Amino acid sequence: MKTVVLTGMMGSGKTTVGSSLAVYFHLQFFDIDKIIEEKEQMSISKIFELYSEDYFRRLEKDTIKNIFKSSDTIISLGGGAFEDEETRQFLNENSTVIYLQTSAETILQRLKDDKTRPLLCDNMSLEKIQNLIDIREKNYETASHIITTDNKKPLEIIREIIGVLL
Ligand code: S3P
């Protein structure tokens, strides 16, 4: 099966959905943020704090390049990875990209007590999240499939994705 890549905002459910899809299809699962944290022996927040966002973005881009295989894997990206043009074009050409589309209201609800997202934890507001969606949406929308996630349980989302993949 062609590799499936999940993209979308923080809190859209990429990791939950991706790991379940991997179990369902008996495929290997890669969570890019987790791979970076394990390799650097540091949380994403610490990488942002000690180095910089730019440094993290380079790690993110290299990690995607290094682990990518064109078949039989499910990859969950960090929410900002699809902003890099080269990464986006490469993944769109070589995998099935699924955008998990989630409203700012739902993201705020899900992440309001979360302290692990450096881009939001200083100022977790609806405006900040909406602003980030507005900047990123056009890139997310280049994905092969768009699946809305508001008011859906993970199982419903997983079923929907299985439906578009089979
Ligand atoms: C980011 C999303 C995070 C993580 C980092 C930056 C972003 O991943 O890569 O905090 O720019 O949206 P998740 O989307 O898995 O939370």
Coordinates of N, CA, C and O in Angstrom, one line a residue, residues 3-91:
T3 N 2.3 4.7 0.9 CA 2.5 5.4 2.3 C 1.4 6.4 2.5 O 1.1 7.2 1.5
V4 N 0.8 6.5 3.7 CA -0.2 7.5 4.0 C 0.4 8.5 5.0 O 1.0 8.1 6.0
V5 N 0.3 9.7 4.7 CA 0.8 10.8 5.5 C -0.3 11.6 6.1 O -1.2 12.0 5.3
L6 N -0.3 11.8 7.4 CA -1.4 12.6 8.0 C -0.8 14.0 8.3 O 0.2 14.2 9.0
T7 N -1.5 15.0 7.8 CA -1.2 16.4 8.1 C -2.4 17.1 8.7 O -3.5 16.6 8.7
G8 N -2.1 18.3 9.3 CA -3.2 19.0 10.0 C -2.6 19.7 11.2 O -1.5 19.5 11.6
M9 N -3.5 20.6 11.8 CA -3.0 21.4 12.9 C -2.8 20.5 14.2 O -3.2 19.4 14.3
M10 N -2.1 21.1 15.1 CA -1.9 20.5 16.4 C -3.3 20.2 17.0 O -4.2 21.0 16.8
G11 N -3.4 19.1 17.6 CA -4.7 18.7 18.2 C -5.7 18.2 17.2 O -6.9 18.0 17.5
S12 N -5.3 18.0 16.0 CA -6.3 17.4 15.0 C -6.4 15.9 15.1 O -7.3 15.3 14.4
G13 N -5.6 15.3 15.8 CA -5.7 13.8 16.0 C -4.8 13.0 15.2 O -5.0 11.8 15.0
K14 N -3.8 13.6 14.6 CA -2.9 12.9 13.6 C -2.2 11.6 14.3 O -2.2 10.6 13.7
T15 N -1.8 11.8 15.5 CA -1.0 10.6 16.1 C -2.0 9.5 16.5 O -1.8 8.3 16.2
T16 N -3.1 9.9 17.1 CA -4.2 8.9 17.5 C -4.7 8.1 16.3 O -4.7 6.9 16.2
V17 N -5.0 8.9 15.2 CA -5.6 8.3 14.0 C -4.5 7.5 13.3 O -4.7 6.3 12.9
G18 N -3.3 8.0 13.2 CA -2.2 7.4 12.5 C -1.8 6.0 13.1 O -1.7 5.0 12.4
S19 N -1.7 6.0 14.4 CA -1.3 4.8 15.1 C -2.4 3.7 14.9 O -2.1 2.5 14.7
S20 N -3.7 4.1 15.0 CA -4.7 3.1 14.8 C -4.8 2.6 13.3 O -5.0 1.4 13.1
L21 N -4.6 3.5 12.4 CA -4.5 3.1 10.9 C -3.4 2.1 10.7 O -3.6 1.1 10.0
A22 N -2.3 2.3 11.4 CA -1.1 1.4 11.2 C -1.5 0.0 11.7 O -1.2 -1.0 11.1
V23 N -2.2 0.0 12.9 CA -2.6 -1.3 13.4 C -3.6 -2.0 12.4 O -3.4 -3.2 12.1
Y24 N -4.6 -1.2 12.0 CA -5.6 -1.8 11.1 C -5.0 -2.4 9.8 O -5.3 -3.5 9.4
F25 N -4.0 -1.6 9.2 CA -3.5 -2.1 7.9 C -2.2 -2.9 8.1 O -1.6 -3.3 7.1
H26 N -1.8 -3.1 9.4 CA -0.5 -3.9 9.7 C 0.7 -3.2 9.0 O 1.5 -3.8 8.3
L27 N 0.7 -1.9 9.2 CA 1.9 -1.1 8.6 C 2.7 -0.5 9.7 O 2.2 -0.3 10.8
Q28 N 3.9 -0.1 9.3 CA 4.8 0.6 10.3 C 4.3 2.0 10.5 O 3.9 2.7 9.5
F29 N 4.4 2.5 11.8 CA 3.9 3.9 12.0 C 5.1 4.7 12.5 O 5.9 4.4 13.3
F30 N 5.2 5.9 11.9 CA 6.2 6.9 12.3 C 5.5 8.2 12.7 O 4.8 8.8 11.9
D31 N 5.9 8.6 13.9 CA 5.4 9.9 14.4 C 6.6 10.8 14.4 O 7.6 10.6 15.2
I32 N 6.7 11.8 13.5 CA 7.9 12.6 13.3 C 8.3 13.3 14.6 O 9.5 13.3 14.9
D33 N 7.4 13.9 15.3 CA 7.8 14.6 16.6 C 8.4 13.6 17.5 O 9.4 14.0 18.2
K34 N 7.8 12.4 17.6 CA 8.4 11.4 18.6 C 9.8 11.0 18.2 O 10.7 10.9 19.0
I35 N 10.0 10.8 16.9 CA 11.3 10.4 16.4 C 12.3 11.5 16.8 O 13.4 11.2 17.2
I36 N 12.0 12.7 16.5 CA 12.9 13.9 16.8 C 13.2 13.9 18.4 O 14.3 14.0 18.8
E37 N 12.1 13.7 19.2 CA 12.4 13.8 20.6 C 13.3 12.6 21.1 O 14.1 12.9 21.9
E38 N 13.1 11.5 20.5 CA 13.9 10.3 20.9 C 15.4 10.6 20.5 O 16.3 10.3 21.2
K39 N 15.5 11.0 19.2 CA 16.9 11.2 18.7 C 17.6 12.3 19.5 O 18.8 12.2 19.8
E40 N 16.9 13.4 19.8 CA 17.6 14.5 20.5 C 17.6 14.4 22.0 O 18.2 15.2 22.7
Q41 N 16.9 13.3 22.5 CA 16.7 13.1 23.9 C 16.2 14.4 24.6 O 16.7 14.8 25.6
M42 N 15.2 15.0 24.0 CA 14.7 16.3 24.5 C 13.3 16.5 24.0 O 13.0 16.1 22.9
S43 N 12.5 17.2 24.7 CA 11.1 17.4 24.3 C 11.2 18.5 23.2 O 12.1 19.3 23.1
I44 N 10.1 18.6 22.4 CA 10.0 19.6 21.3 C 10.1 21.0 21.9 O 10.8 21.9 21.4
S45 N 9.4 21.2 23.1 CA 9.4 22.5 23.7 C 10.9 22.9 24.1 O 11.3 24.0 23.9
K46 N 11.6 21.9 24.6 CA 13.0 22.2 25.0 C 13.9 22.5 23.8 O 14.7 23.4 23.8
I47 N 13.6 21.8 22.7 CA 14.4 22.1 21.4 C 14.1 23.6 21.0 O 15.0 24.3 20.7
F48 N 12.8 24.0 21.0 CA 12.5 25.4 20.7 C 13.2 26.3 21.6 O 13.7 27.4 21.2
E49 N 13.2 26.0 22.9 CA 13.7 26.9 23.9 C 15.2 27.0 23.9 O 15.8 28.1 23.9
L50 N 15.9 25.9 23.8 CA 17.4 25.9 23.8 C 18.0 26.2 22.5 O 19.1 26.8 22.4
Y51 N 17.4 25.8 21.4 CA 17.9 26.1 20.1 C 17.1 27.2 19.4 O 17.3 28.4 19.6
S52 N 16.1 26.8 18.6 CA 15.2 27.8 18.0 C 14.1 27.0 17.2 O 14.3 25.8 16.9
E53 N 13.1 27.7 16.7 CA 12.1 27.1 15.9 C 12.8 26.7 14.6 O 12.6 25.6 14.0
D54 N 13.7 27.5 14.0 CA 14.4 27.2 12.8 C 15.2 25.9 12.9 O 15.1 25.1 11.9
Y55 N 15.8 25.8 14.0 CA 16.6 24.5 14.2 C 15.7 23.3 14.2 O 15.9 22.3 13.5
F56 N 14.5 23.5 14.9 CA 13.6 22.4 14.9 C 13.1 22.1 13.5 O 12.9 20.9 13.1
R57 N 12.8 23.1 12.7 CA 12.3 22.9 11.4 C 13.3 22.1 10.5 O 12.9 21.3 9.6
R58 N 14.6 22.4 10.7 CA 15.6 21.6 9.9 C 15.6 20.2 10.4 O 15.6 19.3 9.5
L59 N 15.5 19.9 11.7 CA 15.4 18.6 12.2 C 14.2 17.8 11.6 O 14.3 16.7 11.2
E60 N 13.1 18.6 11.6 CA 11.8 18.0 11.1 C 11.9 17.6 9.6 O 11.6 16.5 9.2
K61 N 12.5 18.5 8.8 CA 12.6 18.3 7.4 C 13.6 17.1 7.1 O 13.3 16.2 6.4
D62 N 14.7 17.0 7.8 CA 15.7 15.9 7.7 C 15.1 14.6 8.1 O 15.3 13.6 7.5
T63 N 14.3 14.6 9.2 CA 13.7 13.4 9.7 C 12.7 12.8 8.7 O 12.7 11.6 8.5
I64 N 11.9 13.7 8.2 CA 10.9 13.2 7.2 C 11.7 12.6 6.0 O 11.3 11.5 5.6
K65 N 12.7 13.3 5.5 CA 13.5 12.7 4.4 C 14.1 11.4 4.7 O 14.0 10.4 3.9
N66 N 14.7 11.3 5.9 CA 15.4 10.1 6.3 C 14.5 8.9 6.5 O 14.9 7.7 6.2
I67 N 13.3 9.1 7.1 CA 12.5 7.9 7.4 C 11.5 7.5 6.2 O 11.0 6.4 6.2
F68 N 11.4 8.4 5.3 CA 10.3 8.2 4.2 C 10.6 7.0 3.4 O 11.7 6.7 2.9
K69 N 9.5 6.2 3.3 CA 9.5 5.1 2.3 C 8.2 5.2 1.6 O 7.2 5.6 2.2
S70 N 8.2 4.9 0.3 CA 7.0 5.2 -0.5 C 5.9 4.2 -0.3 O 4.8 4.5 -0.8
S71 N 6.1 3.1 0.4 CA 5.0 2.2 0.6 C 5.0 1.6 2.0 O 6.1 1.6 2.7
D72 N 3.9 1.2 2.4 CA 3.7 0.4 3.6 C 4.1 1.1 4.9 O 4.4 0.4 5.9
T73 N 3.9 2.4 5.0 CA 4.1 3.1 6.3 C 3.0 4.1 6.4 O 2.4 4.6 5.4
I74 N 2.7 4.4 7.7 CA 1.8 5.6 8.0 C 2.7 6.6 8.7 O 3.4 6.2 9.7
I75 N 2.6 7.8 8.3 CA 3.4 8.9 8.9 C 2.6 10.0 9.5 O 1.7 10.5 8.7
S76 N 2.8 10.3 10.7 CA 2.1 11.5 11.3 C 3.1 12.6 11.4 O 4.1 12.5 12.0
L77 N 2.7 13.7 10.7 CA 3.6 14.9 10.7 C 3.3 15.8 11.9 O 2.2 15.8 12.4
G78 N 4.3 16.7 12.2 CA 4.0 17.8 13.1 C 3.1 18.8 12.3 O 3.2 18.8 11.1
G79 N 2.3 19.6 13.0 CA 1.4 20.5 12.3 C 2.1 21.5 11.4 O 1.4 22.1 10.5
G80 N 3.4 21.8 11.6 CA 4.0 22.8 10.7 C 4.8 22.3 9.6 O 5.3 23.0 8.8
A81 N 5.0 21.0 9.5 CA 5.9 20.3 8.6 C 5.5 20.6 7.1 O 6.3 20.7 6.2
F82 N 4.2 20.8 6.9 CA 3.7 20.9 5.5 C 3.9 22.3 5.0 O 3.5 22.6 3.9
E83 N 4.4 23.2 5.9 CA 4.7 24.6 5.4 C 5.9 24.7 4.6 O 6.1 25.6 3.9
D84 N 6.8 23.6 4.7 CA 8.0 23.6 3.9 C 7.6 23.1 2.5 O 7.2 22.0 2.3
E85 N 7.9 24.0 1.5 CA 7.4 23.7 0.1 C 8.0 22.4 -0.5 O 7.3 21.6 -1.1
E86 N 9.3 22.2 -0.2 CA 10.0 21.0 -0.8 C 9.4 19.7 -0.1 O 9.0 18.8 -0.8
T87 N 9.2 19.8 1.2 CA 8.6 18.6 1.9 C 7.2 18.4 1.4 O 6.8 17.2 1.1
R88 N 6.4 19.4 1.2 CA 5.0 19.3 0.8 C 4.9 18.7 -0.6 O 4.2 17.8 -0.8
Q89 N 5.7 19.2 -1.5 CA 5.7 18.7 -2.9 C 6.1 17.3 -2.9 O 5.5 16.4 -3.6
F90 N 7.2 17.0 -2.2 CA 7.7 15.6 -2.2 C 6.6 14.6 -1.7 O 6.3 13.6 -2.3
L91 N 6.0 15.0 -0.5 CA 5.0 14.1 0.1 C 3.8 14.0 -0.8 O 3.2 12.9 -1.0

